[in-house]
GROMACS .gro file of C-alpha atoms in nm:
model
  506
    1MET     CA    1   5.450  -8.608 -10.430
    2GLY     CA    2   5.629  -8.281 -10.495
    3PRO     CA    3   5.840  -8.185 -10.795
    4ASP     CA    4   6.164  -8.257 -10.609
    5THR     CA    5   6.081  -8.621 -10.547
    6PHE     CA    6   6.019  -8.910 -10.778
    7SER     CA    7   5.924  -9.273 -10.753
    8GLY     CA    8   6.120  -9.575 -10.859
    9GLY     CA    9   5.873  -9.647 -11.138
   10ASP     CA   10   5.913  -9.299 -11.284
   11ILE     CA   11   6.291  -9.338 -11.292
   12THR     CA   12   6.265  -9.668 -11.480
   13ALA     CA   13   6.033  -9.526 -11.746
   14GLU     CA   14   6.253  -9.219 -11.793
   15ARG     CA   15   6.569  -9.421 -11.831
   16VAL     CA   16   6.405  -9.647 -12.085
   17ASP     CA   17   6.328  -9.340 -12.296
   18HIS     CA   18   6.683  -9.206 -12.267
   19LEU     CA   19   6.883  -9.525 -12.317
   20GLY     CA   20   6.650  -9.729 -12.537
   21TRP     CA   21   6.703 -10.098 -12.595
   22ARG     CA   22   7.012 -10.119 -12.373
   23ARG     CA   23   6.817 -10.037 -12.060
   24GLY     CA   24   6.543 -10.274 -12.171
   25LEU     CA   25   6.798 -10.552 -12.197
   26ARG     CA   26   6.926 -10.480 -11.847
   27LEU     CA   27   6.573 -10.487 -11.709
   28ARG     CA   28   6.511 -10.826 -11.867
   29ARG     CA   29   6.828 -10.959 -11.710
   30ALA     CA   30   6.722 -10.820 -11.371
   31ARG     CA   31   6.438 -11.072 -11.359
   32ARG     CA   32   6.691 -11.349 -11.313
   33ILE     CA   33   6.857 -11.188 -11.009
   34PRO     CA   34   6.837 -11.408 -10.694
   35VAL     CA   35   6.566 -11.352 -10.439
   36VAL     CA   36   6.799 -11.181 -10.190
   37SER     CA   37   6.909 -10.921 -10.445
   38GLN     CA   38   6.548 -10.860 -10.541
   39ALA     CA   39   6.463 -10.802 -10.175
   40VAL     CA   40   6.745 -10.549 -10.143
   41GLY     CA   41   6.630 -10.376 -10.457
   42LEU     CA   42   6.278 -10.359 -10.324
   43LEU     CA   43   6.408 -10.207  -9.999
   44VAL     CA   44   6.605  -9.928 -10.162
   45ALA     CA   45   6.348  -9.883 -10.441
   46ASP     CA   46   6.628  -9.745 -10.665
   47ARG     CA   47   6.605  -9.419 -10.474
   48GLN     CA   48   6.972  -9.339 -10.442
   49ALA     CA   49   7.121  -9.024 -10.298
   50THR     CA   50   7.315  -8.800 -10.530
   51ALA     CA   51   7.655  -8.871 -10.378
   52ASP     CA   52   7.598  -9.244 -10.441
   53THR     CA   53   7.482  -9.223 -10.801
   54ILE     CA   54   7.677  -8.954 -10.981
   55VAL     CA   55   7.622  -9.054 -11.342
   56SER     CA   56   7.682  -8.891 -11.676
   57ALA     CA   57   7.448  -8.614 -11.774
   58PRO     CA   58   7.141  -8.759 -11.949
   59ALA     CA   59   7.098  -8.713 -12.321
   60PRO     CA   60   6.979  -8.526 -12.514
   61LEU     CA   61   7.168  -8.232 -12.363
   62GLN     CA   62   7.249  -7.896 -12.515
   63PRO     CA   63   7.553  -7.756 -12.329
   64ILE     CA   64   7.590  -7.388 -12.261
   65ASP     CA   65   7.786  -7.168 -12.499
   66LEU     CA   66   8.145  -7.203 -12.380
   67THR     CA   67   8.238  -6.873 -12.542
   68ASP     CA   68   7.988  -6.688 -12.323
   69ASP     CA   69   8.191  -6.588 -12.017
   70ALA     CA   70   7.882  -6.487 -11.820
   71ARG     CA   71   7.710  -6.823 -11.868
   72VAL     CA   72   8.026  -7.015 -11.783
   73ALA     CA   73   8.079  -6.809 -11.469
   74GLU     CA   74   7.717  -6.868 -11.369
   75VAL     CA   75   7.757  -7.246 -11.396
   76LEU     CA   76   8.086  -7.249 -11.205
   77ASP     CA   77   7.939  -7.032 -10.931
   78LEU     CA   78   7.642  -7.267 -10.903
   79ALA     CA   79   7.875  -7.568 -10.875
   80VAL     CA   80   8.094  -7.423 -10.599
   81ARG     CA   81   7.793  -7.295 -10.403
   82VAL     CA   82   7.638  -7.641 -10.405
   83GLY     CA   83   7.973  -7.777 -10.290
   84GLU     CA   84   7.982  -7.519 -10.012
   85VAL     CA   85   7.659  -7.650  -9.858
   86VAL     CA   86   7.772  -8.012  -9.893
   87LEU     CA   87   8.117  -7.948  -9.742
   88ALA     CA   88   7.984  -7.735  -9.456
   89SER     CA   89   7.750  -8.018  -9.357
   90GLY     CA   90   8.042  -8.253  -9.292
   91THR     CA   91   8.060  -8.440  -9.624
   92GLY     CA   92   8.400  -8.575  -9.720
   93VAL     CA   93   8.626  -8.421  -9.982
   94VAL     CA   94   8.574  -8.699 -10.236
   95ASP     CA   95   8.194  -8.671 -10.236
   96THR     CA   96   8.210  -8.291 -10.241
   97THR     CA   97   8.450  -8.297 -10.536
   98THR     CA   98   8.230  -8.541 -10.726
   99THR     CA   99   7.920  -8.329 -10.669
  100VAL     CA  100   8.090  -8.007 -10.784
  101ARG     CA  101   8.233  -8.175 -11.093
  102PHE     CA  102   7.896  -8.328 -11.178
  103ILE     CA  103   7.713  -7.995 -11.163
  104ALA     CA  104   7.966  -7.842 -11.403
  105ALA     CA  105   7.963  -8.144 -11.637
  106THR     CA  106   7.584  -8.141 -11.661
  107TYR     CA  107   7.596  -7.800 -11.828
  108GLY     CA  108   7.882  -7.888 -12.063
  109LEU     CA  109   8.195  -7.806 -11.858
  110SER     CA  110   8.316  -8.164 -11.849
  111ARG     CA  111   8.691  -8.095 -11.836
  112CYS     CA  112   8.725  -7.948 -11.489
  113SER     CA  113   8.979  -7.959 -11.209
  114VAL     CA  114   8.831  -7.928 -10.861
  115ASP     CA  115   9.030  -7.854 -10.546
  116VAL     CA  116   8.849  -7.894 -10.212
  117THR     CA  117   9.021  -7.808  -9.885
  118TYR     CA  118   8.899  -7.758  -9.531
  119ASP     CA  119   8.747  -7.415  -9.591
  120ALA     CA  120   8.768  -7.349  -9.964
  121ILE     CA  121   8.643  -7.487 -10.296
  122ARG     CA  122   8.812  -7.399 -10.626
  123ILE     CA  123   8.725  -7.511 -10.978
  124TRP     CA  124   8.901  -7.457 -11.309
  125ALA     CA  125   8.724  -7.536 -11.637
  126ASP     CA  126   8.910  -7.604 -11.962
  127ARG     CA  127   8.715  -7.455 -12.253
  128GLY     CA  128   8.944  -7.572 -12.530
  129PRO     CA  129   9.270  -7.455 -12.687
  130GLN     CA  130   9.123  -7.132 -12.829
  131LEU     CA  131   8.954  -7.007 -12.511
  132PRO     CA  132   9.112  -6.914 -12.177
  133PRO     CA  133   9.024  -7.137 -11.880
  134ALA     CA  134   8.750  -7.021 -11.645
  135SER     CA  135   8.766  -7.051 -11.270
  136ALA     CA  136   8.564  -6.986 -10.957
  137ALA     CA  137   8.626  -7.015 -10.582
  138ARG     CA  138   8.421  -7.020 -10.266
  139ILE     CA  139   8.530  -6.984  -9.906
  140VAL     CA  140   8.334  -7.185  -9.650
  141HIS     CA  141   8.283  -6.951  -9.358
  142TYR     CA  142   8.059  -7.174  -9.147
  143ARG     CA  143   8.008  -7.527  -9.022
  144SER     CA  144   7.643  -7.619  -8.980
  145LEU     CA  145   7.479  -7.957  -8.923
  146ASP     CA  146   7.160  -7.856  -9.104
  147PHE     CA  147   7.045  -8.184  -9.252
  148THR     CA  148   6.732  -8.031  -9.408
  149ARG     CA  149   6.947  -7.796  -9.615
  150LEU     CA  150   7.175  -8.084  -9.712
  151ALA     CA  151   6.879  -8.297  -9.824
  152ALA     CA  152   6.729  -8.006 -10.019
  153VAL     CA  153   7.056  -7.952 -10.206
  154ASP     CA  154   7.068  -8.328 -10.271
  155ARG     CA  155   6.722  -8.311 -10.431
  156LEU     CA  156   6.822  -8.004 -10.632
  157THR     CA  157   7.118  -8.197 -10.771
  158ARG     CA  158   6.885  -8.478 -10.876
  159ARG     CA  159   6.659  -8.225 -11.047
  160ILE     CA  160   6.957  -8.089 -11.237
  161ARG     CA  161   7.050  -8.441 -11.339
  162ASN     CA  162   6.704  -8.557 -11.448
  163LYS     CA  163   6.526  -8.243 -11.566
  164LEU     CA  164   6.818  -8.035 -11.695
  165ILE     CA  165   6.683  -7.715 -11.545
  166PRO     CA  166   6.851  -7.393 -11.667
  167PRO     CA  167   7.140  -7.257 -11.458
  168ASP     CA  168   6.949  -6.943 -11.357
  169GLU     CA  169   6.657  -7.153 -11.230
  170ALA     CA  170   6.893  -7.379 -11.036
  171ARG     CA  171   7.066  -7.077 -10.887
  172ALA     CA  172   6.733  -6.930 -10.774
  173ALA     CA  173   6.638  -7.262 -10.615
  174LEU     CA  174   6.973  -7.276 -10.435
  175ASP     CA  175   6.925  -6.921 -10.305
  176ALA     CA  176   6.587  -7.022 -10.166
  177ILE     CA  177   6.740  -7.325  -9.995
  178THR     CA  178   7.029  -7.140  -9.831
  179SER     CA  179   6.814  -6.848  -9.715
  180ALA     CA  180   6.526  -7.058  -9.582
  181PRO     CA  181   6.480  -7.066  -9.203
  182HIS     CA  182   6.522  -7.384  -9.003
  183PRO     CA  183   6.223  -7.618  -9.030
  184TYR     CA  184   6.186  -7.635  -8.651
  185GLN     CA  185   6.190  -7.378  -8.377
  186ARG     CA  186   6.503  -7.327  -8.167
  187TRP     CA  187   6.339  -7.477  -7.862
  188THR     CA  188   6.276  -7.796  -8.062
  189ALA     CA  189   6.649  -7.838  -8.114
  190THR     CA  190   6.713  -7.773  -7.745
  191LEU     CA  191   6.453  -8.034  -7.654
  192ALA     CA  192   6.614  -8.281  -7.894
  193TRP     CA  193   6.963  -8.231  -7.747
  194SER     CA  194   6.822  -8.278  -7.397
  195LEU     CA  195   6.630  -8.591  -7.499
  196MET     CA  196   6.948  -8.725  -7.653
  197ALA     CA  197   7.140  -8.679  -7.325
  198ALA     CA  198   6.864  -8.853  -7.127
  199ALA     CA  199   6.867  -9.146  -7.371
  200ILE     CA  200   7.247  -9.172  -7.348
  201ALA     CA  201   7.222  -9.189  -6.970
  202ALA     CA  202   6.967  -9.469  -7.003
  203LEU     CA  203   7.188  -9.647  -7.258
  204LEU     CA  204   7.481  -9.638  -7.013
  205GLY     CA  205   7.269  -9.788  -6.738
  206GLY     CA  206   7.154  -9.481  -6.548
  207GLY     CA  207   6.818  -9.460  -6.377
  208ALA     CA  208   6.533  -9.214  -6.412
  209LEU     CA  209   6.700  -8.956  -6.186
  210VAL     CA  210   7.024  -8.961  -6.384
  211ALA     CA  211   6.830  -8.929  -6.710
  212ALA     CA  212   6.628  -8.635  -6.576
  213VAL     CA  213   6.936  -8.450  -6.452
  214SER     CA  214   7.114  -8.516  -6.783
  215PHE     CA  215   6.812  -8.373  -6.964
  216ALA     CA  216   6.817  -8.054  -6.757
  217SER     CA  217   7.195  -8.002  -6.771
  218THR     CA  218   7.204  -8.045  -7.150
  219ALA     CA  219   6.924  -7.794  -7.190
  220ALA     CA  220   7.130  -7.549  -6.983
  221ILE     CA  221   7.439  -7.620  -7.198
  222ASP     CA  222   7.252  -7.559  -7.523
  223ARG     CA  223   7.082  -7.237  -7.415
  224THR     CA  224   7.402  -7.100  -7.259
  225ASN     CA  225   7.611  -7.171  -7.567
  226ARG     CA  226   7.350  -7.010  -7.789
  227VAL     CA  227   7.378  -6.692  -7.584
  228LEU     CA  228   7.759  -6.705  -7.595
  229ASN     CA  229   7.750  -6.764  -7.969
  230ARG     CA  230   7.558  -6.440  -8.019
  231TYR     CA  231   7.850  -6.256  -7.861
  232GLY     CA  232   8.096  -6.428  -8.093
  233LEU     CA  233   8.275  -6.638  -7.830
  234PRO     CA  234   8.499  -6.894  -8.008
  235PHE     CA  235   8.368  -7.248  -8.010
  236PHE     CA  236   8.661  -7.374  -7.805
  237PHE     CA  237   8.554  -7.167  -7.506
  238GLN     CA  238   8.192  -7.262  -7.564
  239HIS     CA  239   8.296  -7.626  -7.523
  240VAL     CA  240   8.486  -7.532  -7.207
  241VAL     CA  241   8.166  -7.383  -7.065
  242GLY     CA  242   7.967  -7.685  -7.182
  243GLY     CA  243   8.204  -7.925  -7.006
  244ALA     CA  244   8.181  -7.723  -6.686
  245ILE     CA  245   7.801  -7.719  -6.691
  246ALA     CA  246   7.794  -8.095  -6.752
  247ALA     CA  247   8.011  -8.159  -6.445
  248ILE     CA  248   7.832  -7.933  -6.195
  249PRO     CA  249   7.510  -8.142  -6.151
  250ALA     CA  250   7.714  -8.460  -6.117
  251ILE     CA  251   7.923  -8.306  -5.839
  252VAL     CA  252   7.611  -8.181  -5.659
  253LEU     CA  253   7.444  -8.523  -5.678
  254ALA     CA  254   7.760  -8.701  -5.563
  255THR     CA  255   7.783  -8.464  -5.265
  256LEU     CA  256   7.418  -8.506  -5.164
  257ALA     CA  257   7.378  -8.877  -5.245
  258ALA     CA  258   7.474  -8.998  -4.897
  259ARG     CA  259   7.252  -8.744  -4.722
  260LEU     CA  260   6.953  -8.820  -4.944
  261HIS     CA  261   7.015  -9.198  -4.928
  262ILE     CA  262   7.008  -9.242  -5.305
  263ASP     CA  263   7.217  -9.487  -5.502
  264ILE     CA  264   7.316  -9.340  -5.838
  265ASP     CA  265   7.621  -9.310  -6.061
  266PRO     CA  266   7.678  -8.935  -6.123
  267THR     CA  267   7.956  -9.005  -6.374
  268LEU     CA  268   7.691  -9.101  -6.628
  269ILE     CA  269   7.564  -8.741  -6.625
  270ILE     CA  270   7.907  -8.615  -6.726
  271ALA     CA  271   7.941  -8.892  -6.984
  272ALA     CA  272   7.606  -8.796  -7.138
  273GLY     CA  273   7.711  -8.432  -7.158
  274ILE     CA  274   8.044  -8.523  -7.318
  275THR     CA  275   7.870  -8.740  -7.578
  276VAL     CA  276   7.628  -8.461  -7.669
  277LEU     CA  277   7.916  -8.216  -7.713
  278LEU     CA  278   8.120  -8.465  -7.916
  279SER     CA  279   7.831  -8.552  -8.146
  280GLY     CA  280   7.842  -8.218  -8.325
  281LEU     CA  281   8.208  -8.257  -8.427
  282GLN     CA  282   8.308  -8.371  -8.776
  283LEU     CA  283   8.477  -8.693  -8.670
  284VAL     CA  284   8.341  -8.900  -8.958
  285GLY     CA  285   8.446  -8.647  -9.220
  286SER     CA  286   8.800  -8.617  -9.083
  287VAL     CA  287   8.870  -8.990  -9.080
  288GLN     CA  288   8.696  -9.038  -9.413
  289ASP     CA  289   8.917  -8.773  -9.572
  290ALA     CA  290   9.228  -8.940  -9.426
  291ILE     CA  291   9.125  -9.278  -9.565
  292THR     CA  292   9.019  -9.155  -9.909
  293GLY     CA  293   9.336  -8.956  -9.982
  294ALA     CA  294   9.272  -8.600  -9.863
  295PRO     CA  295   9.534  -8.564  -9.588
  296ILE     CA  296   9.538  -8.183  -9.571
  297THR     CA  297   9.166  -8.150  -9.510
  298ALA     CA  298   9.171  -8.455  -9.283
  299THR     CA  299   9.445  -8.296  -9.070
  300ALA     CA  300   9.254  -7.970  -9.039
  301ARG     CA  301   8.931  -8.143  -8.943
  302MET     CA  302   9.103  -8.374  -8.698
  303LEU     CA  303   9.280  -8.079  -8.536
  304GLU     CA  304   8.944  -7.907  -8.492
  305VAL     CA  305   8.799  -8.223  -8.335
  306MET     CA  306   9.096  -8.250  -8.098
  307MET     CA  307   9.076  -7.884  -7.999
  308MET     CA  308   8.703  -7.899  -7.926
  309THR     CA  309   8.750  -8.221  -7.730
  310GLY     CA  310   9.031  -8.054  -7.536
  311GLY     CA  311   8.794  -7.770  -7.453
  312ILE     CA  312   8.541  -8.017  -7.310
  313ILE     CA  313   8.810  -8.187  -7.103
  314ALA     CA  314   8.943  -7.851  -6.979
  315GLY     CA  315   8.597  -7.742  -6.862
  316ILE     CA  316   8.537  -8.067  -6.676
  317ALA     CA  317   8.886  -8.070  -6.521
  318LEU     CA  318   8.849  -7.711  -6.402
  319THR     CA  319   8.515  -7.789  -6.240
  320LEU     CA  320   8.648  -8.100  -6.068
  321ARG     CA  321   8.946  -7.906  -5.927
  322ILE     CA  322   8.715  -7.639  -5.791
  323ALA     CA  323   8.505  -7.913  -5.633
  324ASP     CA  324   8.815  -8.045  -5.456
  325LEU     CA  325   8.895  -7.698  -5.324
  326VAL     CA  326   8.550  -7.653  -5.170
  327ASP     CA  327   8.551  -8.009  -5.026
  328ALA     CA  328   8.270  -8.128  -5.253
  329THR     CA  329   8.250  -8.493  -5.354
  330VAL     CA  330   8.396  -8.573  -5.694
  331PRO     CA  331   8.193  -8.845  -5.872
  332PRO     CA  332   8.375  -9.178  -5.838
  333VAL     CA  333   8.488  -9.366  -6.147
  334TYR     CA  334   8.390  -9.728  -6.211
  335LEU     CA  335   8.583  -9.910  -6.482
  336THR     CA  336   8.317 -10.172  -6.542
  337SER     CA  337   8.185 -10.201  -6.896
  338GLY     CA  338   7.830 -10.113  -6.986
  339GLY     CA  339   7.819 -10.329  -7.300
  340ASP     CA  340   7.619 -10.628  -7.172
  341PHE     CA  341   7.276 -10.777  -7.235
  342THR     CA  342   7.122 -10.640  -6.917
  343ASP     CA  343   6.795 -10.463  -6.999
  344LEU     CA  344   6.849 -10.529  -7.369
  345PRO     CA  345   6.515 -10.377  -7.486
  346VAL     CA  346   6.591 -10.060  -7.289
  347LYS     CA  347   6.934 -10.028  -7.448
  348ILE     CA  348   6.799 -10.082  -7.799
  349MET     CA  349   6.522  -9.829  -7.744
  350ALA     CA  350   6.771  -9.583  -7.594
  351GLY     CA  351   7.005  -9.623  -7.893
  352ALA     CA  352   6.718  -9.553  -8.132
  353VAL     CA  353   6.611  -9.245  -7.935
  354VAL     CA  354   6.968  -9.112  -7.926
  355ALA     CA  355   6.998  -9.131  -8.305
  356LEU     CA  356   6.651  -8.987  -8.362
  357ALA     CA  357   6.711  -8.700  -8.121
  358PHE     CA  358   7.045  -8.618  -8.281
  359ALA     CA  359   6.888  -8.608  -8.628
  360LEU     CA  360   6.608  -8.386  -8.495
  361ALA     CA  361   6.857  -8.153  -8.324
  362CYS     CA  362   7.040  -8.118  -8.656
  363TYR     CA  363   6.713  -8.020  -8.827
  364ALA     CA  364   6.670  -8.341  -9.025
  365GLU     CA  365   6.351  -8.383  -9.223
  366ARG     CA  366   6.069  -8.588  -9.078
  367ARG     CA  367   6.117  -8.860  -9.337
  368ALA     CA  368   6.476  -8.908  -9.214
  369LEU     CA  369   6.393  -8.944  -8.844
  370ALA     CA  370   6.265  -9.301  -8.872
  371ALA     CA  371   6.569  -9.403  -9.079
  372ALA     CA  372   6.801  -9.246  -8.819
  373ALA     CA  373   6.622  -9.426  -8.535
  374GLY     CA  374   6.651  -9.759  -8.714
  375SER     CA  375   7.019  -9.698  -8.777
  376GLY     CA  376   7.082  -9.619  -8.410
  377ALA     CA  377   6.898  -9.932  -8.296
  378ALA     CA  378   7.086 -10.151  -8.545
  379GLY     CA  379   7.422 -10.008  -8.438
  380THR     CA  380   7.344 -10.064  -8.071
  381ILE     CA  381   7.238 -10.425  -8.129
  382CYS     CA  382   7.547 -10.499  -8.336
  383PHE     CA  383   7.776 -10.341  -8.076
  384LEU     CA  384   7.624 -10.545  -7.793
  385LEU     CA  385   7.640 -10.867  -7.996
  386ALA     CA  386   8.006 -10.808  -8.083
  387GLN     CA  387   8.095 -10.744  -7.718
  388GLN     CA  388   7.898 -11.049  -7.611
  389ALA     CA  389   8.105 -11.253  -7.859
  390GLY     CA  390   8.423 -11.145  -7.678
  391PHE     CA  391   8.549 -10.855  -7.889
  392GLY     CA  392   8.683 -10.537  -7.732
  393PRO     CA  393   8.521 -10.195  -7.758
  394VAL     CA  394   8.728 -10.085  -8.059
  395ILE     CA  395   8.649 -10.390  -8.273
  396SER     CA  396   8.286 -10.389  -8.158
  397SER     CA  397   8.253 -10.024  -8.251
  398ALA     CA  398   8.409 -10.083  -8.593
  399VAL     CA  399   8.174 -10.375  -8.668
  400ALA     CA  400   7.869 -10.177  -8.556
  401ALA     CA  401   7.973  -9.869  -8.756
  402THR     CA  402   8.027 -10.080  -9.069
  403LEU     CA  403   7.674 -10.212  -9.039
  404VAL     CA  404   7.546  -9.858  -8.983
  405GLY     CA  405   7.730  -9.733  -9.291
  406LEU     CA  406   7.597 -10.018  -9.505
  407ALA     CA  407   7.239 -10.034  -9.382
  408GLY     CA  408   7.226  -9.658  -9.334
  409GLY     CA  409   7.291  -9.602  -9.703
  410LEU     CA  410   7.003  -9.832  -9.796
  411MET     CA  411   6.763  -9.669  -9.551
  412ALA     CA  412   6.876  -9.324  -9.658
  413ARG     CA  413   6.787  -9.404 -10.015
  414ARG     CA  414   6.448  -9.528  -9.908
  415ALA     CA  415   6.391  -9.204  -9.717
  416LEU     CA  416   6.536  -8.989  -9.999
  417THR     CA  417   6.796  -8.858  -9.755
  418PRO     CA  418   7.174  -8.823  -9.797
  419PRO     CA  419   7.354  -9.121  -9.637
  420LEU     CA  420   7.558  -8.887  -9.415
  421VAL     CA  421   7.246  -8.803  -9.213
  422VAL     CA  422   7.168  -9.164  -9.121
  423ALA     CA  423   7.533  -9.269  -9.078
  424VAL     CA  424   7.631  -8.991  -8.838
  425ALA     CA  425   7.310  -9.033  -8.637
  426GLY     CA  426   7.358  -9.409  -8.624
  427ILE     CA  427   7.702  -9.400  -8.462
  428THR     CA  428   7.612  -9.126  -8.213
  429PRO     CA  429   7.499  -9.374  -7.940
  430LEU     CA  430   7.844  -9.537  -7.959
  431LEU     CA  431   8.055  -9.224  -7.903
  432PRO     CA  432   8.304  -9.279  -7.617
  433GLY     CA  433   8.189  -9.011  -7.375
  434LEU     CA  434   8.227  -9.233  -7.070
  435LYS     CA  435   8.581  -9.337  -7.164
  436VAL     CA  436   8.683  -8.973  -7.204
  437TYR     CA  437   8.567  -8.894  -6.850
  438ARG     CA  438   8.725  -9.207  -6.704
  439GLY     CA  439   9.059  -9.117  -6.859
  440LEU     CA  440   9.038  -8.757  -6.745
  441SER     CA  441   8.946  -8.852  -6.389
  442ALA     CA  442   9.232  -9.103  -6.370
  443LEU     CA  443   9.484  -8.845  -6.491
  444LEU     CA  444   9.363  -8.593  -6.233
  445ASN     CA  445   9.413  -8.855  -5.962
  446ASP     CA  446   9.769  -8.933  -6.078
  447GLU     CA  447   9.667  -9.271  -6.221
  448LEU     CA  448   9.858  -9.213  -6.541
  449LEU     CA  449   9.846  -9.567  -6.676
  450ILE     CA  450   9.470  -9.602  -6.636
  451GLY     CA  451   9.412  -9.252  -6.770
  452ALA     CA  452   9.625  -9.303  -7.078
  453ASN     CA  453   9.460  -9.640  -7.140
  454GLN     CA  454   9.108  -9.493  -7.127
  455LEU     CA  455   9.190  -9.189  -7.341
  456LEU     CA  456   9.366  -9.399  -7.603
  457ALA     CA  457   9.069  -9.635  -7.601
  458ALA     CA  458   8.840  -9.337  -7.658
  459VAL     CA  459   9.051  -9.224  -7.955
  460GLY     CA  460   9.050  -9.579  -8.092
  461VAL     CA  461   8.673  -9.608  -8.061
  462GLY     CA  462   8.622  -9.272  -8.235
  463CYS     CA  463   8.848  -9.367  -8.525
  464ALA     CA  464   8.689  -9.712  -8.548
  465LEU     CA  465   8.342  -9.558  -8.572
  466ALA     CA  466   8.442  -9.321  -8.851
  467ALA     CA  467   8.641  -9.586  -9.039
  468GLY     CA  468   8.356  -9.836  -9.006
  469VAL     CA  469   8.107  -9.591  -9.155
  470THR     CA  470   8.344  -9.526  -9.446
  471LEU     CA  471   8.389  -9.899  -9.508
  472GLY     CA  472   8.015  -9.963  -9.491
  473GLU     CA  473   7.943  -9.687  -9.741
  474TRP     CA  474   8.213  -9.829  -9.970
  475PHE     CA  475   8.046 -10.171  -9.965
  476ASP     CA  476   7.712 -10.006 -10.029
  477ARG     CA  477   7.836  -9.808 -10.326
  478THR     CA  478   8.026 -10.102 -10.472
  479VAL     CA  479   7.735 -10.345 -10.454
  480ARG     CA  480   7.479 -10.091 -10.576
  481ARG     CA  481   7.710  -9.912 -10.818
  482PRO     CA  482   7.538  -9.768 -11.127
  483GLN     CA  483   7.599  -9.950 -11.456
  484ILE     CA  484   7.739  -9.635 -11.616
  485LEU     CA  485   8.022  -9.624 -11.360
  486ARG     CA  486   8.085  -9.998 -11.391
  487ARG     CA  487   8.145  -9.953 -11.764
  488PHE     CA  488   8.338  -9.627 -11.768
  489GLY     CA  489   8.464  -9.583 -11.409
  490SER     CA  490   8.411  -9.206 -11.399
  491LEU     CA  491   8.200  -8.923 -11.534
  492ARG     CA  492   8.148  -8.909 -11.907
  493ARG     CA  493   8.127  -8.598 -12.114
  494PRO     CA  494   7.773  -8.481 -12.181
  495ILE     CA  495   7.628  -8.629 -12.498
  496VAL     CA  496   7.479  -8.392 -12.750
  497ARG     CA  497   7.214  -8.546 -12.971
  498ARG     CA  498   7.043  -8.348 -13.238
  499ARG     CA  499   6.718  -8.470 -13.385
  500ARG     CA  500   6.708  -8.515 -13.758
  501ARG     CA  501   6.447  -8.317 -13.935
  502SER     CA  502   6.203  -8.532 -14.121
  503ALA     CA  503   6.177  -8.477 -14.495
  504PRO     CA  504   5.875  -8.270 -14.606
  505VAL     CA  505   5.582  -8.465 -14.739
  506GLN     CA  506   5.551  -8.431 -15.116
   0.00000   0.00000   0.00000
């Protein structure tokens, strides 16, 4: 076990040393917890991610010299740079703010004001009435779903909390994390995106041919967009190209299906491509910010999601219009639902593979892949059960996402992975790619009522997924909330304890 990880037993022993008889009393009371609570505790093994267990800085702690401007600036820069990685990975404003404030408080800057927006992080530290306030800012220039980097920063934050490493050592570790290459080769990510599209096609009820074509078309989308990204093409137009590439194989198959005497549903190829393109957008973060009281950042993120989705729709619509002009067959639209118990093991396995492939494509660590797969399978099962009970797609998606947010947090702790990794991967199989295409196709055929119904249903499902994850994480944090936050409700100022010198022996 490396220096960045620790076991549940080590945490218990360390906390006993820091908190003395109080922690011992709490441990004795824990023996009388019911069997169910003990089972949950055994599952999570007290391995909580940093965003879930922001506690006061452990004592004894010697804060930095607040009169030293260089040291104060170093700590503030470290805090905002950690927040930059967390925010760029799609974490909500509340968790980002808490992480930045915790880093500063650990080194003695406990009275801080933190402002997090869509692309900027600012922090002001009050050093007392006789010293001017210190501040630092960081502009977030990128958006990157690099889950390995996010997990590494999460472990660094735990090291700062438990080992009180000096600011210069923490800064060097952060530099190593942000400059490190991806843990997998580029072709591995392309393979993962393609595998994800094939699994989505299988989840929607497509056969082997549909899955194979979805695999190939997604590989073409990924490699093409990588080339376009090198030339600096804006992401909106990259999504336009991606939507067009997703529609071309479906049109070709629909045109040749009668001649080749094959019975397939080409719309599932387009739906798989749409889902892959939607999965990289920060839908969860935007809705989470709106719910937790960050409307400005939520509006910016939601606008980005809408613009990228509009690019996908524009690319597909343009391709379908060209197909009409050249007398090619446009894939027909079937409004039947795919949420039934037909081939249940296949659907569960496909949901698990979708989540695993998404986590792998976002460079998640190996320890997180199994947790992501379990989250995807659990979300798929819950969605199918809710639909079987008679609920609509929006309610079923919300129920499944709530379970993913709750169980995902527990599994993420077990895998020492931030909950965001497991939660976002878990809801990926439920993204409404098929509804988006159905609505678009209906609008292009002047079926305005059906088109509006499908597109609004797609928006409702997307919001339900994000809101469900937020609610599940809230339940998880409330039930497993640290005792220090139950007593005080927020961060405490660092405690400075000085050891008394023993009297000399006469």
